[in-house]
XYZ file of C-alpha atoms in Angstrom:
407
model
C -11.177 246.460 -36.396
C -10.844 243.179 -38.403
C -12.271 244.133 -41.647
C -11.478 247.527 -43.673
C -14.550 249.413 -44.848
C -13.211 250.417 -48.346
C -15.073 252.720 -50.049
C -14.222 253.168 -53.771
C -13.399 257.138 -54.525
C -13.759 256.626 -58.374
C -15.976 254.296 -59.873
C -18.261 255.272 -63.167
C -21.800 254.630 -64.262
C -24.255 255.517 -66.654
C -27.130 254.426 -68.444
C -27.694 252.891 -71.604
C -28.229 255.352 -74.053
C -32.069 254.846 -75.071
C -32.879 254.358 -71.632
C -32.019 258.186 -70.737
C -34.905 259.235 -72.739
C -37.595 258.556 -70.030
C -35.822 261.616 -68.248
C -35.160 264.288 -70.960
C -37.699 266.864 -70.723
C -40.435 265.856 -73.244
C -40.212 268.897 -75.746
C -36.335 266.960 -76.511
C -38.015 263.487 -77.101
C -38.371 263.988 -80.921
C -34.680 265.112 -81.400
C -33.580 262.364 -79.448
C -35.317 259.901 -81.513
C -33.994 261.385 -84.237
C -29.763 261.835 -82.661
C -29.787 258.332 -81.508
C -31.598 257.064 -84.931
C -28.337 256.994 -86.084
C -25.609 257.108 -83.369
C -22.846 255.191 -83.617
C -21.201 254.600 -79.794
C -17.351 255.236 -80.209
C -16.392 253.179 -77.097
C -16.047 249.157 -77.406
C -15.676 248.756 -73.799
C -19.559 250.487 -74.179
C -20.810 247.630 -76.586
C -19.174 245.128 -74.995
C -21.665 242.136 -72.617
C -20.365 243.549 -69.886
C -21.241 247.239 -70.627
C -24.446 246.785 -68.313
C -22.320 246.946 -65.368
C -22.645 250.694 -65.802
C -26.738 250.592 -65.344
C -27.271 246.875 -63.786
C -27.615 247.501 -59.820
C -27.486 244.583 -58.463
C -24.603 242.933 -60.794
C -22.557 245.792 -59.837
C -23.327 245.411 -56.178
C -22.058 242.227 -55.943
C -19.299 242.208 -58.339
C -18.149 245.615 -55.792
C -18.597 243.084 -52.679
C -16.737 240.364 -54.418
C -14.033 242.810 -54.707
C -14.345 244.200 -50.805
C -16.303 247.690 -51.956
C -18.943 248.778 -50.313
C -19.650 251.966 -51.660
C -18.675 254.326 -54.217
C -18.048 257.758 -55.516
C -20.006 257.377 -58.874
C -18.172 259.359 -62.103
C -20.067 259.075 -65.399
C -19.298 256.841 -68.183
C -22.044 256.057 -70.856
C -22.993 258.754 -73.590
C -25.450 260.962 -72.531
C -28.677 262.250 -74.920
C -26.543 264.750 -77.642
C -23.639 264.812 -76.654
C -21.251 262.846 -79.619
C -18.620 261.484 -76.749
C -17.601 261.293 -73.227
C -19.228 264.805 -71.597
C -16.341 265.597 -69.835
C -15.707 268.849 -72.263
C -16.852 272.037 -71.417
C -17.954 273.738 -75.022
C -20.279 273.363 -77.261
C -19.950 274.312 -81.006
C -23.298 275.969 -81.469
C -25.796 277.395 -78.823
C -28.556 274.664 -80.246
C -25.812 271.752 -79.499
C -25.233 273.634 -75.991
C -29.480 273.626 -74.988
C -29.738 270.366 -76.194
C -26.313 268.943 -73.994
C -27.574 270.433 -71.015
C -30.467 268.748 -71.728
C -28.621 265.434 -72.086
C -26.542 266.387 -68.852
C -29.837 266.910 -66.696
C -31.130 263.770 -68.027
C -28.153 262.231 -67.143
C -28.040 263.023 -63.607
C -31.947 262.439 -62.761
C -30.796 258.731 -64.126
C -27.890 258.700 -61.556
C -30.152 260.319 -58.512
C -32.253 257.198 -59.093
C -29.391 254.848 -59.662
C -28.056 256.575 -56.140
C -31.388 255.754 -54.787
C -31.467 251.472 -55.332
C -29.125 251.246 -52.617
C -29.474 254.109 -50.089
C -26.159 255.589 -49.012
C -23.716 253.258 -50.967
C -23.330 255.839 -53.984
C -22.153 259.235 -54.084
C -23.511 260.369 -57.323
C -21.013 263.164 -59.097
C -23.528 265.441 -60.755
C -22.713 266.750 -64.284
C -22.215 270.629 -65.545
C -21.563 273.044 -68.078
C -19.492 275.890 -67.803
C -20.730 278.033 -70.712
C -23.379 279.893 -68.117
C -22.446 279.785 -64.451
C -25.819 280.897 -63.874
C -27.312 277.322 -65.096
C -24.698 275.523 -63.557
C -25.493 277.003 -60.261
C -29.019 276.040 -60.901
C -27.787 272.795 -61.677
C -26.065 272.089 -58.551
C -28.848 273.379 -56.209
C -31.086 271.128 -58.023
C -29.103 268.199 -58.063
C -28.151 268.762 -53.964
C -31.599 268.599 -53.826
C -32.244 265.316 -55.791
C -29.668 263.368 -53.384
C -26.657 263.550 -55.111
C -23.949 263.610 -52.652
C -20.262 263.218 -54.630
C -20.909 266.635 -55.566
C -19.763 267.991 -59.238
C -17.808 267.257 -62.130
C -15.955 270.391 -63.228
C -15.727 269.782 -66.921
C -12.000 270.399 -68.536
C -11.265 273.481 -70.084
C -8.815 272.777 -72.696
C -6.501 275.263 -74.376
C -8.996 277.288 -77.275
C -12.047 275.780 -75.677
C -13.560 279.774 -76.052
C -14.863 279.817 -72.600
C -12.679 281.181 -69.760
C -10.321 280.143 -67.534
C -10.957 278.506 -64.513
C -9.006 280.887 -62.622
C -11.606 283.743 -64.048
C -13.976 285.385 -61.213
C -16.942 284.771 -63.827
C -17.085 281.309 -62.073
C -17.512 282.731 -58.273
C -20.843 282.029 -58.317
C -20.415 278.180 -59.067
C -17.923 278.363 -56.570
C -20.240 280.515 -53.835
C -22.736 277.777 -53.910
C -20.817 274.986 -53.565
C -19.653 276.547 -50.773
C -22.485 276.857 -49.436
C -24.015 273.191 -49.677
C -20.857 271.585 -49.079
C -20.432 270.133 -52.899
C -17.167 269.079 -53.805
C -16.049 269.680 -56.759
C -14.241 267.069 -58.804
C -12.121 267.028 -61.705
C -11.318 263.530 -62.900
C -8.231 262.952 -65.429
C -8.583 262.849 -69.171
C -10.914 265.437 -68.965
C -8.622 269.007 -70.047
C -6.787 267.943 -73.038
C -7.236 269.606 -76.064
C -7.310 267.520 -79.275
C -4.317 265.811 -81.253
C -5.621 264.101 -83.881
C -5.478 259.995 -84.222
C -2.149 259.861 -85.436
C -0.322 256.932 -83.216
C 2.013 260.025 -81.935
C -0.811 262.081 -80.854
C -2.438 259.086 -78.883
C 1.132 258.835 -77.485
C 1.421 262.340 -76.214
C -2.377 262.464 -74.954
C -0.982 259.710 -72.659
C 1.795 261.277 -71.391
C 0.342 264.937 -71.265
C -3.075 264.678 -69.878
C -2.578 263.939 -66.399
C -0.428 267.375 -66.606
C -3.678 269.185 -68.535
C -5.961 267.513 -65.510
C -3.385 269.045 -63.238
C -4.055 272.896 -64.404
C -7.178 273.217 -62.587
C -5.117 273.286 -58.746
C -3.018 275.893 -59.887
C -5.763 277.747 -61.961
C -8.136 278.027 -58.466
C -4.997 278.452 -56.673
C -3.589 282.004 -58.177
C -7.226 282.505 -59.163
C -8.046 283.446 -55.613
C -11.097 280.726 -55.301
C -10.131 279.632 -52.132
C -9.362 283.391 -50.456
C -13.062 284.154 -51.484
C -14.793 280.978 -50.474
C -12.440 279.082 -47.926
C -14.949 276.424 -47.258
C -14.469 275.491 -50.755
C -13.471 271.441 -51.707
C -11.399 270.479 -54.473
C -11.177 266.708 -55.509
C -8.397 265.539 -58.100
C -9.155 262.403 -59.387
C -7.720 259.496 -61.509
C -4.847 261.867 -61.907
C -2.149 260.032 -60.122
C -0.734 261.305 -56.643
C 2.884 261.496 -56.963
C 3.495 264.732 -58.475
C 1.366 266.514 -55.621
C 4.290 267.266 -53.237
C 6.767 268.087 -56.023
C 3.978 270.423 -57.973
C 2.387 272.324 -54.751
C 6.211 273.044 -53.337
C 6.936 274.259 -57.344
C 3.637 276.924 -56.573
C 4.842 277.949 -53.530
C 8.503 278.277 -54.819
C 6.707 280.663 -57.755
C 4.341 281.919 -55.217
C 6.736 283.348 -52.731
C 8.996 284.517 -55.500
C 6.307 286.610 -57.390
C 4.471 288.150 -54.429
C 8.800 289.016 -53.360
C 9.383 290.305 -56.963
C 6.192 292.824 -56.658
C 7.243 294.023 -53.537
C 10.573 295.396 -54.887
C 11.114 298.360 -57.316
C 9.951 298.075 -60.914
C 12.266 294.925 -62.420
C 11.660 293.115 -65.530
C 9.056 290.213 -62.866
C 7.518 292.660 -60.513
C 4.547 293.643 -63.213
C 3.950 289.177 -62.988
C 3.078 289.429 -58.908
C 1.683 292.346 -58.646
C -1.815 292.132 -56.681
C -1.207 288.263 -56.327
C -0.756 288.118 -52.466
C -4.210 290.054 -52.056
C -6.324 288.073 -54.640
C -4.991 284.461 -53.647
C -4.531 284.632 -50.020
C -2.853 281.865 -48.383
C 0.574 279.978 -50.305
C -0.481 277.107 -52.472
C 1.164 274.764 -49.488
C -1.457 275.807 -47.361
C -4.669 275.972 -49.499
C -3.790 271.812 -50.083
C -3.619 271.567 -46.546
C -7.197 272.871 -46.232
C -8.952 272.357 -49.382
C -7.669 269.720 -51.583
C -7.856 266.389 -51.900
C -6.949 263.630 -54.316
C -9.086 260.402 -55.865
C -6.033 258.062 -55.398
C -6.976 256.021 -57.786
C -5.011 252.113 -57.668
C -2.270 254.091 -55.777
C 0.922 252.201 -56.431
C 3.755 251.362 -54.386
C 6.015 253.899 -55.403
C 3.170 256.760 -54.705
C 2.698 255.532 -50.957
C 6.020 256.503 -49.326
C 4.912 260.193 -50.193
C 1.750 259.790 -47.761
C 2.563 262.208 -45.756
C 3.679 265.042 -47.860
C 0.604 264.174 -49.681
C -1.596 264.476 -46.265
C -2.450 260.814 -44.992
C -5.868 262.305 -44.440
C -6.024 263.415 -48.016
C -6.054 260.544 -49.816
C -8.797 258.581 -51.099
C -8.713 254.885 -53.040
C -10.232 253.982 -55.631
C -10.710 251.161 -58.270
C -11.784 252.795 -60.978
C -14.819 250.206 -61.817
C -15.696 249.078 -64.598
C -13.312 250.207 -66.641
C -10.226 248.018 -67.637
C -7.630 250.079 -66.194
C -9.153 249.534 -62.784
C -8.460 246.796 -60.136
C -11.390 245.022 -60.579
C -11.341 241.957 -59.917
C -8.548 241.847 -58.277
C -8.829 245.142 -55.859
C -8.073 243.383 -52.761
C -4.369 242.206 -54.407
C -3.857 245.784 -55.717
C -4.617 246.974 -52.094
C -2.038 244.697 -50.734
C 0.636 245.465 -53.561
C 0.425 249.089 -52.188
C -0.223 249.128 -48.228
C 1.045 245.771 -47.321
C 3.042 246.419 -44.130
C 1.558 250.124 -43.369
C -0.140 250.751 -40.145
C -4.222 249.478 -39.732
C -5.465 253.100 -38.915
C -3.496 255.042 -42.021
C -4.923 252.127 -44.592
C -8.364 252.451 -43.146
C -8.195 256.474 -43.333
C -6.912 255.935 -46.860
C -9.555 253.118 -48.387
C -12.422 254.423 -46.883
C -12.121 257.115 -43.474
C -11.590 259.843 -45.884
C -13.959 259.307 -48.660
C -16.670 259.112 -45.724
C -15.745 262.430 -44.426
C -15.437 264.278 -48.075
C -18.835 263.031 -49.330
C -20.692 262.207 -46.472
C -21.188 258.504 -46.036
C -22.019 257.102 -43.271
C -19.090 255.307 -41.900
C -21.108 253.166 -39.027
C -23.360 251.771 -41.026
C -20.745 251.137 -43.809
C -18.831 249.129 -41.446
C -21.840 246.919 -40.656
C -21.900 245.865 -45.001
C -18.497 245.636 -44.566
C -18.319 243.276 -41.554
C -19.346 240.815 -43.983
C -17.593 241.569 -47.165
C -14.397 243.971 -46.873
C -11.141 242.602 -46.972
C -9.561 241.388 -43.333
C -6.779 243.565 -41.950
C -4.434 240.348 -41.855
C -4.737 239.945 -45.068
C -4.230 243.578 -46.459
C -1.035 243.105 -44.286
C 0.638 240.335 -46.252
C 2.673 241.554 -49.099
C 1.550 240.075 -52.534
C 4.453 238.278 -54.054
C 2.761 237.529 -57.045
C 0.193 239.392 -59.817
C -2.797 237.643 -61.293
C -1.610 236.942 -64.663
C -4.662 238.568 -65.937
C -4.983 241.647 -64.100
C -4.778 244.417 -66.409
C -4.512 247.581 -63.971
C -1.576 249.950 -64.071
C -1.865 249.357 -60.426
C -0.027 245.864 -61.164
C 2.644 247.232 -63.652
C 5.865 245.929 -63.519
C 7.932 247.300 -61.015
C 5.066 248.690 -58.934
C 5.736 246.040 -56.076
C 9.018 247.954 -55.370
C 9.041 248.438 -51.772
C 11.323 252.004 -51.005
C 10.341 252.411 -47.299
């Protein structure tokens, strides 16, 4: 092995917006005239010249070799038909606004089969969903397996006073059955669970520091739920969520775990009534359902994040660079790779930039490693520990402090 085949476990895509219309059903054509008459995109980053590196192929292609990539789990990003931001919500105000965004969500990912399509087992498109009918979103999925999509689904955040239930409720078993049952992951990216704060510079504050933790909720919701007792085969991806707090959080479930299903056990006390029937609905401790169905999008995992490895599982963790957006480690990927596994052995880097995003999604690791002969970064120099940042690298991946070595 000289060169790592590093495939990207969160990237994002999209198209532009009028160029979703082509596949909206035609009977929404005239009301999406009419919605993006006059819509006003709230993202800069969207309007910027280098917002077509969401829908341009082959720039993206090679700006992804240029960095060592050569594939990628692909997230959404652009606005898609109706919906007034980012999609990653799961309600709808009104039941015309929720036809019409399902609408805009099927459009969206018959744009990202095709997308998928230009370069033939280098994308693992991340179909989209509601969660106001589990019916439709089963639908959804089968269709979408169908169409090629292969990163499997984006469970949509269900913030506090969303009106729809939680994702512990059994009304989603269904959505859970069949993703069992095609081997769909299902993927729930950060930012995505937070429920609003207003604009005020404090709110923006504490939406930073809280909604990695509201992200978070949807382990321990599927956890205690019982999802993974009912459909074992199940997959759960956390993504651009961090991966430091895993150990720490799944030992705090199975401390509260242990101690409920102990407390029902005993004679009526003021905590019995909290575990009672929770060892027969979830099944196995929380420790255990990581072990075997849980995995985390690692995005621009920093130095202080990769001494927990192990207690993280080694062949749970998956890389990413988070392209295009400016967080990410683009251009600089193969510097943010060596800030964070310089010095680690070959075969744990490889597992972690690329062996275990193959086996999730179901690329094709042979014939990855033949692209990346040419264009992933060398082992020797993954190996050499980057003494300095490029002064204009603007991923968290490169904060200060992050070179830290505690191992």
């Amino acid at each position: 092995m000289d060169r790592y085949t590093v495939i990207s476990a969160d990237c994002h895509a999209g198209a532009d917006l009028l160029d979703y219309r082509p596949y909206l059903e035609a009977k929404y054509h005239d009301d999406f005239d009419a919605w993006a008459a006059t819509y006003v995109n709230p993202y800069e980053d969207l309007l910027a010249d280098t917002a077509d590196r969401n829908w341009n192929s082959a720039r993206r292609v090679a700006e992804l070799e240029a960095d060592g990539i050569v594939a990628e789990v692909v997230f959404p990003n652009t606005i898609p038909p109706f919906f007034p931001s980012a999609s990653l919500m799961a309600p709808a105000p009104s039941q015309a606004e929720y036809e019409q965004r399902w609408a805009g969500l099927r459009a969206h990912n018959r744009w990202l089969a095709d997308f998928c399509a230009q370069v033939p087992g280098r994308r693992a498109g991340v179909a989209q969903i509601l969660l106001n009918d589990p019916a439709e979103a089963v639908r959804e999925v089968r269709r979408t397996k169908e169409a090629g999509l292969t990163g499997g689904i984006l469970l949509p955040g269900a913030p506090p006073g969303s009106g729809i239930p939680e994702l512990y409720s059994q009304v989603y078993d269904p959505l859970w059955a069949v993703c069992e049952e095609l081997d769909v992951p299902v993927n729930h990216h950060g930012g995505s669970a937070s429920p609003p704060l207003g604009d005020e510079p404090a709110a923006r504050a504490v939406f930073m520091v809280e909604t990695t933790w509201f992200s978070h909720r949807a382990l321990w919701h599927l956890v205690f739920g019982g999802a993974f007792r009912r459909h074992p085969g199940l997959k759960l991806v956390l993504t651009e969520q961090g991966s430091g707090w895993i150990p720490g959080v799944v030992e705090m479930l199975d401390y509260y775990h242990g101690r409920l299903v102990a407390a029902a056990a005993r004679a009526s006390t003021a905590e019995s009534r909290f575990g009672a029937g929770l060892a027969a609905s979830m099944g196995n401790s929380p420790s255990e359902v990581w072990r075997d169905n849980c995995y985390v999008g690692a995005s621009f995992m920093r130095p202080h994040e990769v001494p927990l490895r192990d207690r993280i599982g080694l062949d749970k963790i998956m890389w990413g660079s988070d392209y295009p957006h400016d967080e990410g480690t683009a251009p600089y990927s193969r510097e943010g790779l060596r800030i964070a596994y310089a010095g680690l052995p070959p075969e744990e880097i490889a597992a972690m930039v690329g062996g275990n995003a193959a086996r999730v999604y179901g690329f094709d690791l042979a014939a990855l490693d033949r692209v990346a002969a040419g264009v992933g970064p060398t082992v020797g120099e993954i190996a050499e520990p980057l003494e300095e940042v490029p002064p204009d690298a603007t991923s968290p991946a490169f904060a200060p402090g992050g070179s830290v070595r505690v191992w």
